[in-house]
Amino acid sequence: MSADTPRRIVLLRHAKAEWTQESDHERPLAERGRMDAPAAGRRLAGAGITPDLTLCSSAARTRETWKLFVGELPQRPKTVYDDRLYEASLGELIAVLNETSDEVTNLLVVGHNPGMHALADALAGETEGDLLARMNRGGFPTSAMAVIEFNGSWKSVEHGVGRLTAYWPPHE
C-alpha cells in the first residue's frame, strides 16, 4: 500500500463510566455507557467505516467500551491494548499514531479526554463548515467520535495533517 494512500482515523472517547472507589484505571462503565457504546458502534458501521486496526487504552472503561462497540461492526479488526493511551499527552498520542503500519488504512483509537479531543482538534487542519466549531463547543463527551482523513504515511501524522469529516456526539 502506497504511503500517499487516503487514510482515516476514528477517535472514540470511552463510554460513560461509574465514579467508584476503585482506581481510575479500573473504573467500569455506567449503565448509560453500556447503552451508548453499542449505539456508537452502530453509527460507525452505518457510515460504512470498518477499522483495519483498533488501538485501545488498557483502562477497564475503554476495554469495556470496545467490547460493546465492536459487536456492532461487520467484522472484528485486529485490536491492540496499549498502556500508553491511558493519560497520554497530545505528543504521546501523535507518537503512537506515527508507529502505525502503512498497511493500515482505517485506524480506530479508543481513549480518554482530554487526549481524544485535543488530538481531533490538532489533526483537523482543514475542515469545511462549522464541524470543528461544533466539536469544540460540545467538549467531546463520552461516546463521542471524530473522523479525520488525510493522505500520506502514518509517520507523517502531525498537527494540521488532515480534515475533520465527521463528528458524532452521543444521542444526536
JSON list of C-alpha atoms in Angstrom, two decimals:
[
{"chain": "A", "resi": 1, "resn": "MET", "atom": "CA", "xyz": [0.00, 0.00, 0.00]},
{"chain": "A", "resi": 2, "resn": "SER", "atom": "CA", "xyz": [1.45, 3.33, -1.03]},
{"chain": "A", "resi": 3, "resn": "ALA", "atom": "CA", "xyz": [2.40, 5.92, 1.56]},
{"chain": "A", "resi": 4, "resn": "ASP", "atom": "CA", "xyz": [0.14, 8.53, -0.13]},
{"chain": "A", "resi": 5, "resn": "THR", "atom": "CA", "xyz": [-2.95, 6.34, 0.29]},
{"chain": "A", "resi": 6, "resn": "PRO", "atom": "CA", "xyz": [-6.00, 8.10, 1.76]},
{"chain": "A", "resi": 7, "resn": "ARG", "atom": "CA", "xyz": [-6.24, 7.20, 5.45]},
{"chain": "A", "resi": 8, "resn": "ARG", "atom": "CA", "xyz": [-8.83, 7.63, 8.14]},
{"chain": "A", "resi": 9, "resn": "ILE", "atom": "CA", "xyz": [-8.50, 7.98, 11.91]},
{"chain": "A", "resi": 10, "resn": "VAL", "atom": "CA", "xyz": [-11.59, 7.44, 14.06]},
{"chain": "A", "resi": 11, "resn": "LEU", "atom": "CA", "xyz": [-11.21, 8.76, 17.59]},
{"chain": "A", "resi": 12, "resn": "LEU", "atom": "CA", "xyz": [-13.66, 7.33, 20.13]},
{"chain": "A", "resi": 13, "resn": "ARG", "atom": "CA", "xyz": [-13.84, 8.54, 23.70]},
{"chain": "A", "resi": 14, "resn": "HIS", "atom": "CA", "xyz": [-14.83, 5.74, 26.08]},
{"chain": "A", "resi": 15, "resn": "ALA", "atom": "CA", "xyz": [-18.46, 5.49, 27.13]},
{"chain": "A", "resi": 16, "resn": "LYS", "atom": "CA", "xyz": [-19.77, 6.92, 30.43]},
{"chain": "A", "resi": 17, "resn": "ALA", "atom": "CA", "xyz": [-18.02, 5.33, 33.41]},
{"chain": "A", "resi": 18, "resn": "GLU", "atom": "CA", "xyz": [-19.01, 4.85, 37.05]},
{"chain": "A", "resi": 19, "resn": "TRP", "atom": "CA", "xyz": [-17.46, 7.03, 39.71]},
{"chain": "A", "resi": 20, "resn": "THR", "atom": "CA", "xyz": [-16.46, 4.30, 42.12]},
{"chain": "A", "resi": 21, "resn": "GLN", "atom": "CA", "xyz": [-13.91, 3.89, 44.85]},
{"chain": "A", "resi": 22, "resn": "GLU", "atom": "CA", "xyz": [-11.79, 1.76, 42.53]},
{"chain": "A", "resi": 23, "resn": "SER", "atom": "CA", "xyz": [-8.66, 3.17, 40.97]},
{"chain": "A", "resi": 24, "resn": "ASP", "atom": "CA", "xyz": [-9.33, 5.41, 37.98]},
{"chain": "A", "resi": 25, "resn": "HIS", "atom": "CA", "xyz": [-7.74, 2.85, 35.65]},
{"chain": "A", "resi": 26, "resn": "GLU", "atom": "CA", "xyz": [-10.21, 0.14, 36.76]},
{"chain": "A", "resi": 27, "resn": "ARG", "atom": "CA", "xyz": [-13.48, 2.13, 36.67]},
{"chain": "A", "resi": 28, "resn": "PRO", "atom": "CA", "xyz": [-16.26, 0.18, 34.88]},
{"chain": "A", "resi": 29, "resn": "LEU", "atom": "CA", "xyz": [-18.89, 1.60, 32.57]},
{"chain": "A", "resi": 30, "resn": "ALA", "atom": "CA", "xyz": [-22.09, 3.04, 33.99]},
{"chain": "A", "resi": 31, "resn": "GLU", "atom": "CA", "xyz": [-25.45, 1.74, 32.73]},
{"chain": "A", "resi": 32, "resn": "ARG", "atom": "CA", "xyz": [-25.68, 4.68, 30.30]},
{"chain": "A", "resi": 33, "resn": "GLY", "atom": "CA", "xyz": [-22.23, 3.80, 28.97]},
{"chain": "A", "resi": 34, "resn": "ARG", "atom": "CA", "xyz": [-23.28, 0.20, 28.39]},
{"chain": "A", "resi": 35, "resn": "MET", "atom": "CA", "xyz": [-26.11, 1.52, 26.19]},
{"chain": "A", "resi": 36, "resn": "ASP", "atom": "CA", "xyz": [-24.10, 4.24, 24.43]},
{"chain": "A", "resi": 37, "resn": "ALA", "atom": "CA", "xyz": [-21.12, 2.08, 23.38]},
{"chain": "A", "resi": 38, "resn": "PRO", "atom": "CA", "xyz": [-23.08, -0.27, 21.07]},
{"chain": "A", "resi": 39, "resn": "ALA", "atom": "CA", "xyz": [-25.00, 2.71, 19.67]},
{"chain": "A", "resi": 40, "resn": "ALA", "atom": "CA", "xyz": [-21.68, 4.32, 18.72]},
{"chain": "A", "resi": 41, "resn": "GLY", "atom": "CA", "xyz": [-20.63, 1.07, 17.03]},
{"chain": "A", "resi": 42, "resn": "ARG", "atom": "CA", "xyz": [-23.86, 1.03, 15.03]},
{"chain": "A", "resi": 43, "resn": "ARG", "atom": "CA", "xyz": [-23.25, 4.63, 13.98]},
{"chain": "A", "resi": 44, "resn": "LEU", "atom": "CA", "xyz": [-19.76, 3.83, 12.66]},
{"chain": "A", "resi": 45, "resn": "ALA", "atom": "CA", "xyz": [-21.00, 0.71, 10.87]},
{"chain": "A", "resi": 46, "resn": "GLY", "atom": "CA", "xyz": [-23.88, 2.71, 9.38]},
{"chain": "A", "resi": 47, "resn": "ALA", "atom": "CA", "xyz": [-21.36, 5.20, 7.98]},
{"chain": "A", "resi": 48, "resn": "GLY", "atom": "CA", "xyz": [-19.65, 2.33, 6.18]},
{"chain": "A", "resi": 49, "resn": "ILE", "atom": "CA", "xyz": [-16.40, 2.66, 8.12]},
{"chain": "A", "resi": 50, "resn": "THR", "atom": "CA", "xyz": [-14.68, -0.55, 9.18]},
{"chain": "A", "resi": 51, "resn": "PRO", "atom": "CA", "xyz": [-11.39, -0.23, 11.06]},
{"chain": "A", "resi": 52, "resn": "ASP", "atom": "CA", "xyz": [-8.40, -2.32, 9.97]},
{"chain": "A", "resi": 53, "resn": "LEU", "atom": "CA", "xyz": [-6.82, -1.86, 13.39]},
{"chain": "A", "resi": 54, "resn": "THR", "atom": "CA", "xyz": [-8.03, -0.68, 16.77]},
{"chain": "A", "resi": 55, "resn": "LEU", "atom": "CA", "xyz": [-5.71, 0.80, 19.37]},
{"chain": "A", "resi": 56, "resn": "CYS", "atom": "CA", "xyz": [-7.44, 0.73, 22.75]},
{"chain": "A", "resi": 57, "resn": "SER", "atom": "CA", "xyz": [-6.32, 2.09, 26.09]},
{"chain": "A", "resi": 58, "resn": "SER", "atom": "CA", "xyz": [-5.76, -0.59, 28.70]},
{"chain": "A", "resi": 59, "resn": "ALA", "atom": "CA", "xyz": [-8.18, 1.07, 31.17]},
{"chain": "A", "resi": 60, "resn": "ALA", "atom": "CA", "xyz": [-11.23, -1.00, 32.12]},
{"chain": "A", "resi": 61, "resn": "ARG", "atom": "CA", "xyz": [-13.74, 1.54, 30.76]},
{"chain": "A", "resi": 62, "resn": "THR", "atom": "CA", "xyz": [-12.08, 1.68, 27.33]},
{"chain": "A", "resi": 63, "resn": "ARG", "atom": "CA", "xyz": [-11.81, -2.11, 27.11]},
{"chain": "A", "resi": 64, "resn": "GLU", "atom": "CA", "xyz": [-15.49, -2.46, 28.05]},
{"chain": "A", "resi": 65, "resn": "THR", "atom": "CA", "xyz": [-16.48, 0.27, 25.57]},
{"chain": "A", "resi": 66, "resn": "TRP", "atom": "CA", "xyz": [-14.57, -1.55, 22.82]},
{"chain": "A", "resi": 67, "resn": "LYS", "atom": "CA", "xyz": [-16.11, -4.93, 23.68]},
{"chain": "A", "resi": 68, "resn": "LEU", "atom": "CA", "xyz": [-19.65, -3.49, 23.34]},
{"chain": "A", "resi": 69, "resn": "PHE", "atom": "CA", "xyz": [-18.77, -1.31, 20.32]},
{"chain": "A", "resi": 70, "resn": "VAL", "atom": "CA", "xyz": [-17.07, -4.00, 18.21]},
{"chain": "A", "resi": 71, "resn": "GLY", "atom": "CA", "xyz": [-20.10, -6.29, 18.37]},
{"chain": "A", "resi": 72, "resn": "GLU", "atom": "CA", "xyz": [-21.90, -3.83, 16.09]},
{"chain": "A", "resi": 73, "resn": "LEU", "atom": "CA", "xyz": [-19.24, -3.81, 13.36]},
{"chain": "A", "resi": 74, "resn": "PRO", "atom": "CA", "xyz": [-19.46, -6.05, 10.27]},
{"chain": "A", "resi": 75, "resn": "GLN", "atom": "CA", "xyz": [-16.04, -7.52, 11.04]},
{"chain": "A", "resi": 76, "resn": "ARG", "atom": "CA", "xyz": [-13.73, -7.55, 14.02]},
{"chain": "A", "resi": 77, "resn": "PRO", "atom": "CA", "xyz": [-10.46, -5.70, 13.39]},
{"chain": "A", "resi": 78, "resn": "LYS", "atom": "CA", "xyz": [-7.13, -6.57, 14.94]},
{"chain": "A", "resi": 79, "resn": "THR", "atom": "CA", "xyz": [-7.04, -4.97, 18.39]},
{"chain": "A", "resi": 80, "resn": "VAL", "atom": "CA", "xyz": [-4.02, -3.78, 20.36]},
{"chain": "A", "resi": 81, "resn": "TYR", "atom": "CA", "xyz": [-4.42, -2.74, 24.01]},
{"chain": "A", "resi": 82, "resn": "ASP", "atom": "CA", "xyz": [-1.84, -0.06, 24.69]},
{"chain": "A", "resi": 83, "resn": "ASP", "atom": "CA", "xyz": [-0.98, 1.27, 28.16]},
{"chain": "A", "resi": 84, "resn": "ARG", "atom": "CA", "xyz": [0.42, 4.44, 26.57]},
{"chain": "A", "resi": 85, "resn": "LEU", "atom": "CA", "xyz": [-3.08, 5.61, 25.59]},
{"chain": "A", "resi": 86, "resn": "TYR", "atom": "CA", "xyz": [-4.09, 5.99, 29.25]},
{"chain": "A", "resi": 87, "resn": "GLU", "atom": "CA", "xyz": [-3.47, 9.60, 30.37]},
{"chain": "A", "resi": 88, "resn": "ALA", "atom": "CA", "xyz": [-1.49, 10.25, 27.17]},
{"chain": "A", "resi": 89, "resn": "SER", "atom": "CA", "xyz": [-0.49, 13.76, 26.18]},
{"chain": "A", "resi": 90, "resn": "LEU", "atom": "CA", "xyz": [-1.12, 15.06, 22.69]},
{"chain": "A", "resi": 91, "resn": "GLY", "atom": "CA", "xyz": [2.52, 14.45, 21.76]},
{"chain": "A", "resi": 92, "resn": "GLU", "atom": "CA", "xyz": [2.38, 10.88, 23.06]},
{"chain": "A", "resi": 93, "resn": "LEU", "atom": "CA", "xyz": [-0.81, 10.19, 21.07]},
{"chain": "A", "resi": 94, "resn": "ILE", "atom": "CA", "xyz": [0.75, 11.51, 17.86]},
{"chain": "A", "resi": 95, "resn": "ALA", "atom": "CA", "xyz": [3.84, 9.35, 18.52]},
{"chain": "A", "resi": 96, "resn": "VAL", "atom": "CA", "xyz": [1.60, 6.26, 18.83]},
{"chain": "A", "resi": 97, "resn": "LEU", "atom": "CA", "xyz": [-0.11, 7.13, 15.53]},
{"chain": "A", "resi": 98, "resn": "ASN", "atom": "CA", "xyz": [3.30, 7.57, 13.87]},
{"chain": "A", "resi": 99, "resn": "GLU", "atom": "CA", "xyz": [4.13, 3.94, 14.72]},
{"chain": "A", "resi": 100, "resn": "THR", "atom": "CA", "xyz": [1.14, 2.58, 12.76]},
{"chain": "A", "resi": 101, "resn": "SER", "atom": "CA", "xyz": [1.98, 0.39, 9.78]},
{"chain": "A", "resi": 102, "resn": "ASP", "atom": "CA", "xyz": [1.19, 1.86, 6.37]},
{"chain": "A", "resi": 103, "resn": "GLU", "atom": "CA", "xyz": [-0.73, -1.36, 5.69]},
{"chain": "A", "resi": 104, "resn": "VAL", "atom": "CA", "xyz": [-3.48, 0.19, 7.87]},
{"chain": "A", "resi": 105, "resn": "THR", "atom": "CA", "xyz": [-5.99, 2.41, 6.06]},
{"chain": "A", "resi": 106, "resn": "ASN", "atom": "CA", "xyz": [-8.67, 2.86, 8.76]},
{"chain": "A", "resi": 107, "resn": "LEU", "atom": "CA", "xyz": [-7.48, 3.20, 12.35]},
{"chain": "A", "resi": 108, "resn": "LEU", "atom": "CA", "xyz": [-9.77, 3.41, 15.39]},
{"chain": "A", "resi": 109, "resn": "VAL", "atom": "CA", "xyz": [-8.37, 4.76, 18.66]},
{"chain": "A", "resi": 110, "resn": "VAL", "atom": "CA", "xyz": [-10.39, 4.19, 21.85]},
{"chain": "A", "resi": 111, "resn": "GLY", "atom": "CA", "xyz": [-9.15, 6.56, 24.52]},
{"chain": "A", "resi": 112, "resn": "HIS", "atom": "CA", "xyz": [-9.78, 9.29, 27.05]},
{"chain": "A", "resi": 113, "resn": "ASN", "atom": "CA", "xyz": [-10.21, 13.02, 27.36]},
{"chain": "A", "resi": 114, "resn": "PRO", "atom": "CA", "xyz": [-8.57, 15.43, 27.25]},
{"chain": "A", "resi": 115, "resn": "GLY", "atom": "CA", "xyz": [-6.45, 13.44, 24.77]},
{"chain": "A", "resi": 116, "resn": "MET", "atom": "CA", "xyz": [-9.11, 12.42, 22.23]},
{"chain": "A", "resi": 117, "resn": "HIS", "atom": "CA", "xyz": [-10.48, 15.95, 21.95]},
{"chain": "A", "resi": 118, "resn": "ALA", "atom": "CA", "xyz": [-7.03, 17.52, 21.78]},
{"chain": "A", "resi": 119, "resn": "LEU", "atom": "CA", "xyz": [-5.93, 15.04, 19.11]},
{"chain": "A", "resi": 120, "resn": "ALA", "atom": "CA", "xyz": [-9.02, 15.61, 16.95]},
{"chain": "A", "resi": 121, "resn": "ASP", "atom": "CA", "xyz": [-8.61, 19.37, 17.24]},
{"chain": "A", "resi": 122, "resn": "ALA", "atom": "CA", "xyz": [-4.87, 19.25, 16.49]},
{"chain": "A", "resi": 123, "resn": "LEU", "atom": "CA", "xyz": [-5.09, 16.96, 13.45]},
{"chain": "A", "resi": 124, "resn": "ALA", "atom": "CA", "xyz": [-8.08, 18.71, 11.84]},
{"chain": "A", "resi": 125, "resn": "GLY", "atom": "CA", "xyz": [-6.26, 21.32, 9.79]},
{"chain": "A", "resi": 126, "resn": "GLU", "atom": "CA", "xyz": [-8.81, 21.69, 7.01]},
{"chain": "A", "resi": 127, "resn": "THR", "atom": "CA", "xyz": [-12.45, 21.36, 7.92]},
{"chain": "A", "resi": 128, "resn": "GLU", "atom": "CA", "xyz": [-15.39, 22.66, 5.94]},
{"chain": "A", "resi": 129, "resn": "GLY", "atom": "CA", "xyz": [-18.36, 24.34, 7.55]},
{"chain": "A", "resi": 130, "resn": "ASP", "atom": "CA", "xyz": [-18.82, 24.54, 11.29]},
{"chain": "A", "resi": 131, "resn": "LEU", "atom": "CA", "xyz": [-17.95, 20.91, 12.10]},
{"chain": "A", "resi": 132, "resn": "LEU", "atom": "CA", "xyz": [-14.79, 21.77, 14.04]},
{"chain": "A", "resi": 133, "resn": "ALA", "atom": "CA", "xyz": [-16.52, 24.59, 15.93]},
{"chain": "A", "resi": 134, "resn": "ARG", "atom": "CA", "xyz": [-19.42, 22.24, 16.77]},
{"chain": "A", "resi": 135, "resn": "MET", "atom": "CA", "xyz": [-16.98, 19.64, 18.08]},
{"chain": "A", "resi": 136, "resn": "ASN", "atom": "CA", "xyz": [-15.15, 22.20, 20.18]},
{"chain": "A", "resi": 137, "resn": "ARG", "atom": "CA", "xyz": [-18.40, 23.63, 21.59]},
{"chain": "A", "resi": 138, "resn": "GLY", "atom": "CA", "xyz": [-19.51, 20.14, 22.57]},
{"chain": "A", "resi": 139, "resn": "GLY", "atom": "CA", "xyz": [-16.37, 19.37, 24.54]},
{"chain": "A", "resi": 140, "resn": "PHE", "atom": "CA", "xyz": [-16.07, 15.77, 23.20]},
{"chain": "A", "resi": 141, "resn": "PRO", "atom": "CA", "xyz": [-18.37, 13.97, 25.66]},
{"chain": "A", "resi": 142, "resn": "THR", "atom": "CA", "xyz": [-18.20, 10.28, 26.48]},
{"chain": "A", "resi": 143, "resn": "SER", "atom": "CA", "xyz": [-19.00, 8.04, 23.47]},
{"chain": "A", "resi": 144, "resn": "ALA", "atom": "CA", "xyz": [-18.25, 10.90, 21.05]},
{"chain": "A", "resi": 145, "resn": "MET", "atom": "CA", "xyz": [-16.43, 10.08, 17.82]},
{"chain": "A", "resi": 146, "resn": "ALA", "atom": "CA", "xyz": [-14.42, 12.20, 15.41]},
{"chain": "A", "resi": 147, "resn": "VAL", "atom": "CA", "xyz": [-13.32, 11.07, 11.95]},
{"chain": "A", "resi": 148, "resn": "ILE", "atom": "CA", "xyz": [-10.20, 12.63, 10.44]},
{"chain": "A", "resi": 149, "resn": "GLU", "atom": "CA", "xyz": [-8.98, 11.89, 6.92]},
{"chain": "A", "resi": 150, "resn": "PHE", "atom": "CA", "xyz": [-5.53, 12.55, 5.50]},
{"chain": "A", "resi": 151, "resn": "ASN", "atom": "CA", "xyz": [-3.24, 11.38, 2.72]},
{"chain": "A", "resi": 152, "resn": "GLY", "atom": "CA", "xyz": [0.22, 10.06, 3.45]},
{"chain": "A", "resi": 153, "resn": "SER", "atom": "CA", "xyz": [2.10, 7.77, 5.73]},
{"chain": "A", "resi": 154, "resn": "TRP", "atom": "CA", "xyz": [1.23, 7.35, 9.39]},
{"chain": "A", "resi": 155, "resn": "LYS", "atom": "CA", "xyz": [4.77, 8.58, 10.04]},
{"chain": "A", "resi": 156, "resn": "SER", "atom": "CA", "xyz": [3.67, 11.96, 8.64]},
{"chain": "A", "resi": 157, "resn": "VAL", "atom": "CA", "xyz": [0.81, 12.47, 11.12]},
{"chain": "A", "resi": 158, "resn": "GLU", "atom": "CA", "xyz": [1.27, 15.84, 12.79]},
{"chain": "A", "resi": 159, "resn": "HIS", "atom": "CA", "xyz": [-0.66, 18.99, 13.67]},
{"chain": "A", "resi": 160, "resn": "GLY", "atom": "CA", "xyz": [-2.99, 20.06, 10.88]},
{"chain": "A", "resi": 161, "resn": "VAL", "atom": "CA", "xyz": [-2.35, 16.99, 8.68]},
{"chain": "A", "resi": 162, "resn": "GLY", "atom": "CA", "xyz": [-5.97, 16.18, 7.94]},
{"chain": "A", "resi": 163, "resn": "ARG", "atom": "CA", "xyz": [-9.54, 17.31, 7.84]},
{"chain": "A", "resi": 164, "resn": "LEU", "atom": "CA", "xyz": [-12.38, 16.54, 10.19]},
{"chain": "A", "resi": 165, "resn": "THR", "atom": "CA", "xyz": [-15.02, 14.78, 8.10]},
{"chain": "A", "resi": 166, "resn": "ALA", "atom": "CA", "xyz": [-17.43, 13.71, 10.85]},
{"chain": "A", "resi": 167, "resn": "TYR", "atom": "CA", "xyz": [-18.15, 14.46, 14.49]},
{"chain": "A", "resi": 168, "resn": "TRP", "atom": "CA", "xyz": [-20.73, 12.32, 16.22]},
{"chain": "A", "resi": 169, "resn": "PRO", "atom": "CA", "xyz": [-21.61, 13.13, 19.82]},
{"chain": "A", "resi": 170, "resn": "PRO", "atom": "CA", "xyz": [-23.79, 10.56, 21.56]},
{"chain": "A", "resi": 171, "resn": "HIS", "atom": "CA", "xyz": [-27.57, 10.99, 21.47]},
{"chain": "A", "resi": 172, "resn": "GLU", "atom": "CA", "xyz": [-27.53, 13.10, 18.32]}
]
